Amino acid sequence: MNLAAITFLYPAMLAGLLILPIVWLIIRSAPRVPKQIVFPAARLLRGLRANRRDMQRAPIWQTILRCLILTMLILAAARPVLNRTEFSRNEGAVLIIAENSWSSAANWPEYRTGLRQIVNQARLDLRSIYIAQTAPEASGATTSRLPEIIGPVSPHEADRFIDRLHPRPWAPDYAALFSQIADHQHMANSIGSILWLTDNMEQPGKAEMANELGTIAPITILGPEQENRIAIQSLMRNRTGLGITLTHRYFETSRDMVLLARNDRGRVLLRHDVRIEPETNRTTTEIPLPSDITNSIQSVGIEGIETAATVFQTGARWQQRKVGVIVSSGASPVLLSDRYFFLDRAISPYADVTYAPLGKLLESGVDILVSTGSISGLGSQYTALERWVRDGGMLVRFAGDGTTEIEPEFLPVTLRLGNRDFGGSMSWEKPKRLLEFPETSPFFGISIPREITVNRQLLAEPDPDIVTKTWARLTDGTPLITSATRNAGRIVLFHVTPWADWSNLPMSGLFVEIWQRLLPLASPSDRSDAELQTSLPPQSVLDAFGRAHQPDATILPLHTPLPVPGPRHPPGIYGENGQAVALNLGPYLENLDSQVRWPADTTVREITDRDQIDLAAICMLAAMILLILDGVALILVHHVSIRRTRRSDALTSILIAAFISGTTTLLILGGAGPAKAVETQAAALQPRLAYLKTDVAPIDRLSQSGLAGLTEILRRRSAADLAPADAIDPESDDLSFYPLIYWPLVDGQQPFSEFAQNRINRYLDSGGMILIDSRDQEVEPARLRRLLAGLEIPILDKAPGDHILFRSFYLLDHAYGRFAAPLWLDARPDQRLDGVASVLFGGNDWASAWMLEEGREPANRTDDISPRQREMAWRFGVNLVMYALTGSYKGDQVHLPAILERLGR
């Protein structure tokens, strides 16, 4: 330990060390022991007791010991602090601006360290704290706003809030934050310093807010030592594989990174090394891949940098469709000079295009069939084509050279006889332009260039449903693109030809964009629903660390064009089947290389990992230990004497020494930690519940009492006679013998080692069940993933009211506990484990509600639980244990209404 790193908060108290010489002289000034001379006549005085004790000088070791005690007390009064960091010397409250937007996720452990250092300094300085966040959150039904500023709070309350603080996967709102600070005039008058934890990246409103805050109080910027400003800006398919573009800040030296491509199950399909050259802000790399592997990619991320910006999801539109263009037998189109040129140029970059007769295409299993004019070979393949469309295929048709070539059986609308010309010698009408695409069209949101015109078209009869079938129309209201469903399939008709004689649409970029929207509608993975979705519900969303989880009720459905990611539309996958689109954060991030210009009087510092340690408690503990040693020495001196001859006195001395040694040994053993919770043999012979030790004594006692009460309730009300619950540690205990493990979360939870993580993952994979209890009514699955990083926690969803868990013994409708928070469990349980959930998560503080009245300690009494609530909590506990022991044997009871309905028929 470097003594130069010790700071004394009250150095004036060190003046007390000046009295140590005086104390030394006082102790040593006592007279020496009288000289003893043997006098034979003194035997006559044997047995008499003296009423006055002779004074004697204290031994040198006792003098030193007592001086050390006084020294420790003086040092404790001076409040020594190791590694003290002076963030601000001003008096008054501290305003902490915690950067919790997307850019903070890459360095979030450092930000948490900085926050705790600031809180520790405020605790030592006895200062109150205000905490403001930069990322907005969902508010109300459809809006979002910044969270309220927390404060003034004590350092202890600030510590609890920091444990719940986490980054958001969207941009900050600095303008709204400064308005919020300005509205709190009382706070502006009371704060003495502003500590802003952020990086040096320029973002809208950041420098302006710093200038305005500088007029309120001095600003100190605390940033990470190394900023990981990097994002995946684009991911494109090409003919050889895929191309990736990274945007990042300028690096002084070259950096090597690894790109990871994963499939829909999260398995790594590809590892690709990328070198980022210095003095560049954009890096592009090409990865050659086979088409089938490219189709399987669901996300691409950067290894070691976990943010929403470094994860790029593909969605269903990424999968390359197989498109077959129907040609006559023996025809081999020459694309560079043939009429298929524009069609091939629009489709081939995004799909696998094949030119073949109809029969061969149907046998090859294409997703989309394209026909120009009449369908060649339809006579012999009529039944096969009709079956293919009804089973989920998409037939896209174009007008041909004549109107008589269009077969009415495979059209979405009824056509009029003949076609319609614009601008011809026999027509007085001018060429028509396109109207904006309607909201019911999959092309909604695509901008239409004004130079696109239509000279000729197929006219549709004005049927009653013509409006719902129209995806694009001309300025006079006539349809240009129509569509209709056939069972699970779809038929689409372009009322113009795919070459440039009827319209210049095939020559434009709009034609390419239309095909980009059209191809995903032929989903090869799920053909159960051919209806078009114009409102795309959230399927899965990313948190700030780029981890996918189930969406909650605050996330709204998506509409095209895609919005900027925010609280209502975080990055993720929206929609279902072939219309599932990926909303990524990277494409919306620019200027990652720009540096913010801080005001001249702003202090900029780096966050260090040196924590402040208050040594006053250590000094007090040392003084207490020395005082105990001094008392023990006095006992030994008064009971052990060379002149003592009676055996009883000697025996007393021996017993006292043995007692002191035994007590010391027990204290040492107790401090070293308890023994293993249970022997493996005992756990294997009789089933029992278990709880994970937290090393927080009150929480462990609470868990022990709760599971003991639940075990007793099970013995009284069911046939389950379980042994007393065990306290287990995954670092040293085998978990495989326990059907259910209760896991209470605590503040400041330390991550498990890799060995313990592997043990827990094996336990879950082999059929074990863990009930995780946050005990604070907060049941956000994203928070659970942050706390349990490294564990294979499945995707969680809210437990429905008819889940087997609520029917396994008692008929319940909720996971009753001390609180009434919802229960989350496996969204897709492993069928290999009989469909039984392996992870359950809630915040209901079940252990407090499961305790029996006779087993509760005064410190664990919870008076806010009514008898009815405790009874319902016991019933849920019984259901939970039965579910863990018996699995889904009550599955038929869940479906009992449907079974009775079938029997009634």
JSON list of N, CA and C in Angstrom, two decimals, residues 531-566:
[
{"chain": "A", "resi": 531, "resn": "GLU", "atom": "N", "xyz": [-52.06, -12.63, -45.41]},
{"chain": "A", "resi": 531, "resn": "GLU", "atom": "CA", "xyz": [-52.60, -11.29, -45.27]},
{"chain": "A", "resi": 531, "resn": "GLU", "atom": "C", "xyz": [-51.49, -10.28, -45.04]},
{"chain": "A", "resi": 532, "resn": "LEU", "atom": "N", "xyz": [-51.65, -9.12, -45.63]},
{"chain": "A", "resi": 532, "resn": "LEU", "atom": "CA", "xyz": [-50.64, -8.07, -45.53]},
{"chain": "A", "resi": 532, "resn": "LEU", "atom": "C", "xyz": [-50.78, -7.34, -44.21]},
{"chain": "A", "resi": 533, "resn": "GLN", "atom": "N", "xyz": [-49.66, -7.14, -43.53]},
{"chain": "A", "resi": 533, "resn": "GLN", "atom": "CA", "xyz": [-49.63, -6.39, -42.28]},
{"chain": "A", "resi": 533, "resn": "GLN", "atom": "C", "xyz": [-49.09, -5.00, -42.55]},
{"chain": "A", "resi": 534, "resn": "THR", "atom": "N", "xyz": [-49.87, -4.01, -42.23]},
{"chain": "A", "resi": 534, "resn": "THR", "atom": "CA", "xyz": [-49.39, -2.63, -42.36]},
{"chain": "A", "resi": 534, "resn": "THR", "atom": "C", "xyz": [-48.89, -2.09, -41.03]},
{"chain": "A", "resi": 535, "resn": "SER", "atom": "N", "xyz": [-49.26, -2.75, -39.93]},
{"chain": "A", "resi": 535, "resn": "SER", "atom": "CA", "xyz": [-48.76, -2.39, -38.60]},
{"chain": "A", "resi": 535, "resn": "SER", "atom": "C", "xyz": [-47.95, -3.58, -38.09]},
{"chain": "A", "resi": 536, "resn": "LEU", "atom": "N", "xyz": [-46.65, -3.37, -37.92]},
{"chain": "A", "resi": 536, "resn": "LEU", "atom": "CA", "xyz": [-45.74, -4.46, -37.57]},
{"chain": "A", "resi": 536, "resn": "LEU", "atom": "C", "xyz": [-45.52, -4.49, -36.07]},
{"chain": "A", "resi": 537, "resn": "PRO", "atom": "N", "xyz": [-46.05, -5.47, -35.35]},
{"chain": "A", "resi": 537, "resn": "PRO", "atom": "CA", "xyz": [-45.87, -5.52, -33.89]},
{"chain": "A", "resi": 537, "resn": "PRO", "atom": "C", "xyz": [-44.44, -5.93, -33.54]},
{"chain": "A", "resi": 538, "resn": "PRO", "atom": "N", "xyz": [-43.94, -5.52, -32.38]},
{"chain": "A", "resi": 538, "resn": "PRO", "atom": "CA", "xyz": [-42.58, -5.92, -31.98]},
{"chain": "A", "resi": 538, "resn": "PRO", "atom": "C", "xyz": [-42.51, -7.41, -31.70]},
{"chain": "A", "resi": 539, "resn": "GLN", "atom": "N", "xyz": [-41.48, -8.03, -32.23]},
{"chain": "A", "resi": 539, "resn": "GLN", "atom": "CA", "xyz": [-41.26, -9.46, -32.01]},
{"chain": "A", "resi": 539, "resn": "GLN", "atom": "C", "xyz": [-40.19, -9.69, -30.97]},
{"chain": "A", "resi": 540, "resn": "SER", "atom": "N", "xyz": [-39.07, -9.02, -31.09]},
{"chain": "A", "resi": 540, "resn": "SER", "atom": "CA", "xyz": [-38.01, -9.02, -30.08]},
{"chain": "A", "resi": 540, "resn": "SER", "atom": "C", "xyz": [-37.24, -7.72, -30.23]},
{"chain": "A", "resi": 541, "resn": "VAL", "atom": "N", "xyz": [-36.76, -7.19, -29.11]},
{"chain": "A", "resi": 541, "resn": "VAL", "atom": "CA", "xyz": [-36.04, -5.91, -29.13]},
{"chain": "A", "resi": 541, "resn": "VAL", "atom": "C", "xyz": [-34.70, -6.09, -28.43]},
{"chain": "A", "resi": 542, "resn": "LEU", "atom": "N", "xyz": [-33.80, -5.14, -28.71]},
{"chain": "A", "resi": 542, "resn": "LEU", "atom": "CA", "xyz": [-32.46, -5.17, -28.12]},
{"chain": "A", "resi": 542, "resn": "LEU", "atom": "C", "xyz": [-32.38, -4.20, -26.96]},
{"chain": "A", "resi": 543, "resn": "ASP", "atom": "N", "xyz": [-31.61, -4.58, -25.95]},
{"chain": "A", "resi": 543, "resn": "ASP", "atom": "CA", "xyz": [-31.28, -3.62, -24.91]},
{"chain": "A", "resi": 543, "resn": "ASP", "atom": "C", "xyz": [-30.01, -2.88, -25.33]},
{"chain": "A", "resi": 544, "resn": "ALA", "atom": "N", "xyz": [-29.50, -2.02, -24.46]},
{"chain": "A", "resi": 544, "resn": "ALA", "atom": "CA", "xyz": [-28.34, -1.20, -24.84]},
{"chain": "A", "resi": 544, "resn": "ALA", "atom": "C", "xyz": [-27.10, -2.04, -25.07]},
{"chain": "A", "resi": 545, "resn": "PHE", "atom": "N", "xyz": [-27.05, -3.27, -24.53]},
{"chain": "A", "resi": 545, "resn": "PHE", "atom": "CA", "xyz": [-25.89, -4.12, -24.70]},
{"chain": "A", "resi": 545, "resn": "PHE", "atom": "C", "xyz": [-26.03, -5.04, -25.91]},
{"chain": "A", "resi": 546, "resn": "GLY", "atom": "N", "xyz": [-27.07, -4.84, -26.71]},
{"chain": "A", "resi": 546, "resn": "GLY", "atom": "CA", "xyz": [-27.25, -5.65, -27.90]},
{"chain": "A", "resi": 546, "resn": "GLY", "atom": "C", "xyz": [-27.82, -7.02, -27.65]},
{"chain": "A", "resi": 547, "resn": "ARG", "atom": "N", "xyz": [-28.47, -7.23, -26.50]},
{"chain": "A", "resi": 547, "resn": "ARG", "atom": "CA", "xyz": [-29.04, -8.53, -26.17]},
{"chain": "A", "resi": 547, "resn": "ARG", "atom": "C", "xyz": [-30.54, -8.50, -26.43]},
{"chain": "A", "resi": 548, "resn": "ALA", "atom": "N", "xyz": [-31.02, -9.51, -27.13]},
{"chain": "A", "resi": 548, "resn": "ALA", "atom": "CA", "xyz": [-32.43, -9.58, -27.50]},
{"chain": "A", "resi": 548, "resn": "ALA", "atom": "C", "xyz": [-33.26, -10.04, -26.32]},
{"chain": "A", "resi": 549, "resn": "HIS", "atom": "N", "xyz": [-34.46, -9.48, -26.16]},
{"chain": "A", "resi": 549, "resn": "HIS", "atom": "CA", "xyz": [-35.38, -9.91, -25.13]},
{"chain": "A", "resi": 549, "resn": "HIS", "atom": "C", "xyz": [-36.80, -9.61, -25.60]},
{"chain": "A", "resi": 550, "resn": "GLN", "atom": "N", "xyz": [-37.76, -10.12, -24.86]},
{"chain": "A", "resi": 550, "resn": "GLN", "atom": "CA", "xyz": [-39.16, -9.94, -25.21]},
{"chain": "A", "resi": 550, "resn": "GLN", "atom": "C", "xyz": [-39.58, -8.48, -25.02]},
{"chain": "A", "resi": 551, "resn": "PRO", "atom": "N", "xyz": [-40.38, -7.94, -25.92]},
{"chain": "A", "resi": 551, "resn": "PRO", "atom": "CA", "xyz": [-40.84, -6.54, -25.76]},
{"chain": "A", "resi": 551, "resn": "PRO", "atom": "C", "xyz": [-41.88, -6.44, -24.66]},
{"chain": "A", "resi": 552, "resn": "ASP", "atom": "N", "xyz": [-42.00, -5.25, -24.07]},
{"chain": "A", "resi": 552, "resn": "ASP", "atom": "CA", "xyz": [-43.03, -5.01, -23.08]},
{"chain": "A", "resi": 552, "resn": "ASP", "atom": "C", "xyz": [-44.12, -4.13, -23.67]},
{"chain": "A", "resi": 553, "resn": "ALA", "atom": "N", "xyz": [-45.07, -3.73, -22.83]},
{"chain": "A", "resi": 553, "resn": "ALA", "atom": "CA", "xyz": [-46.25, -3.02, -23.33]},
{"chain": "A", "resi": 553, "resn": "ALA", "atom": "C", "xyz": [-45.95, -1.60, -23.77]},
{"chain": "A", "resi": 554, "resn": "THR", "atom": "N", "xyz": [-44.80, -1.04, -23.41]},
{"chain": "A", "resi": 554, "resn": "THR", "atom": "CA", "xyz": [-44.49, 0.34, -23.79]},
{"chain": "A", "resi": 554, "resn": "THR", "atom": "C", "xyz": [-44.00, 0.46, -25.23]},
{"chain": "A", "resi": 555, "resn": "ILE", "atom": "N", "xyz": [-43.70, -0.65, -25.89]},
{"chain": "A", "resi": 555, "resn": "ILE", "atom": "CA", "xyz": [-43.18, -0.62, -27.25]},
{"chain": "A", "resi": 555, "resn": "ILE", "atom": "C", "xyz": [-44.34, -0.72, -28.23]},
{"chain": "A", "resi": 556, "resn": "LEU", "atom": "N", "xyz": [-44.38, 0.21, -29.18]},
{"chain": "A", "resi": 556, "resn": "LEU", "atom": "CA", "xyz": [-45.49, 0.32, -30.12]},
{"chain": "A", "resi": 556, "resn": "LEU", "atom": "C", "xyz": [-45.18, -0.40, -31.42]},
{"chain": "A", "resi": 557, "resn": "PRO", "atom": "N", "xyz": [-46.22, -0.81, -32.16]},
{"chain": "A", "resi": 557, "resn": "PRO", "atom": "CA", "xyz": [-45.99, -1.40, -33.49]},
{"chain": "A", "resi": 557, "resn": "PRO", "atom": "C", "xyz": [-45.31, -0.41, -34.43]},
{"chain": "A", "resi": 558, "resn": "LEU", "atom": "N", "xyz": [-44.67, -0.96, -35.43]},
{"chain": "A", "resi": 558, "resn": "LEU", "atom": "CA", "xyz": [-43.87, -0.17, -36.37]},
{"chain": "A", "resi": 558, "resn": "LEU", "atom": "C", "xyz": [-44.64, 0.05, -37.65]},
{"chain": "A", "resi": 559, "resn": "HIS", "atom": "N", "xyz": [-44.50, 1.25, -38.20]},
{"chain": "A", "resi": 559, "resn": "HIS", "atom": "CA", "xyz": [-45.06, 1.58, -39.50]},
{"chain": "A", "resi": 559, "resn": "HIS", "atom": "C", "xyz": [-43.94, 2.10, -40.39]},
{"chain": "A", "resi": 560, "resn": "THR", "atom": "N", "xyz": [-44.02, 1.78, -41.66]},
{"chain": "A", "resi": 560, "resn": "THR", "atom": "CA", "xyz": [-43.04, 2.32, -42.60]},
{"chain": "A", "resi": 560, "resn": "THR", "atom": "C", "xyz": [-43.42, 3.76, -42.98]},
{"chain": "A", "resi": 561, "resn": "PRO", "atom": "N", "xyz": [-42.43, 4.61, -43.26]},
{"chain": "A", "resi": 561, "resn": "PRO", "atom": "CA", "xyz": [-40.99, 4.34, -43.25]},
{"chain": "A", "resi": 561, "resn": "PRO", "atom": "C", "xyz": [-40.46, 4.15, -41.83]},
{"chain": "A", "resi": 562, "resn": "LEU", "atom": "N", "xyz": [-39.33, 3.45, -41.72]},
{"chain": "A", "resi": 562, "resn": "LEU", "atom": "CA", "xyz": [-38.80, 3.11, -40.41]},
{"chain": "A", "resi": 562, "resn": "LEU", "atom": "C", "xyz": [-38.38, 4.37, -39.65]},
{"chain": "A", "resi": 563, "resn": "PRO", "atom": "N", "xyz": [-38.77, 4.48, -38.38]},
{"chain": "A", "resi": 563, "resn": "PRO", "atom": "CA", "xyz": [-38.39, 5.65, -37.59]},
{"chain": "A", "resi": 563, "resn": "PRO", "atom": "C", "xyz": [-36.99, 5.50, -36.99]},
{"chain": "A", "resi": 564, "resn": "VAL", "atom": "N", "xyz": [-36.49, 6.57, -36.42]},
{"chain": "A", "resi": 564, "resn": "VAL", "atom": "CA", "xyz": [-35.24, 6.52, -35.68]},
{"chain": "A", "resi": 564, "resn": "VAL", "atom": "C", "xyz": [-35.48, 5.76, -34.37]},
{"chain": "A", "resi": 565, "resn": "PRO", "atom": "N", "xyz": [-34.61, 4.84, -33.99]},
{"chain": "A", "resi": 565, "resn": "PRO", "atom": "CA", "xyz": [-34.84, 4.09, -32.74]},
{"chain": "A", "resi": 565, "resn": "PRO", "atom": "C", "xyz": [-35.00, 5.02, -31.55]},
{"chain": "A", "resi": 566, "resn": "GLY", "atom": "N", "xyz": [-35.97, 4.71, -30.72]},
{"chain": "A", "resi": 566, "resn": "GLY", "atom": "CA", "xyz": [-36.27, 5.51, -29.54]},
{"chain": "A", "resi": 566, "resn": "GLY", "atom": "C", "xyz": [-36.98, 4.69, -28.50]}
]
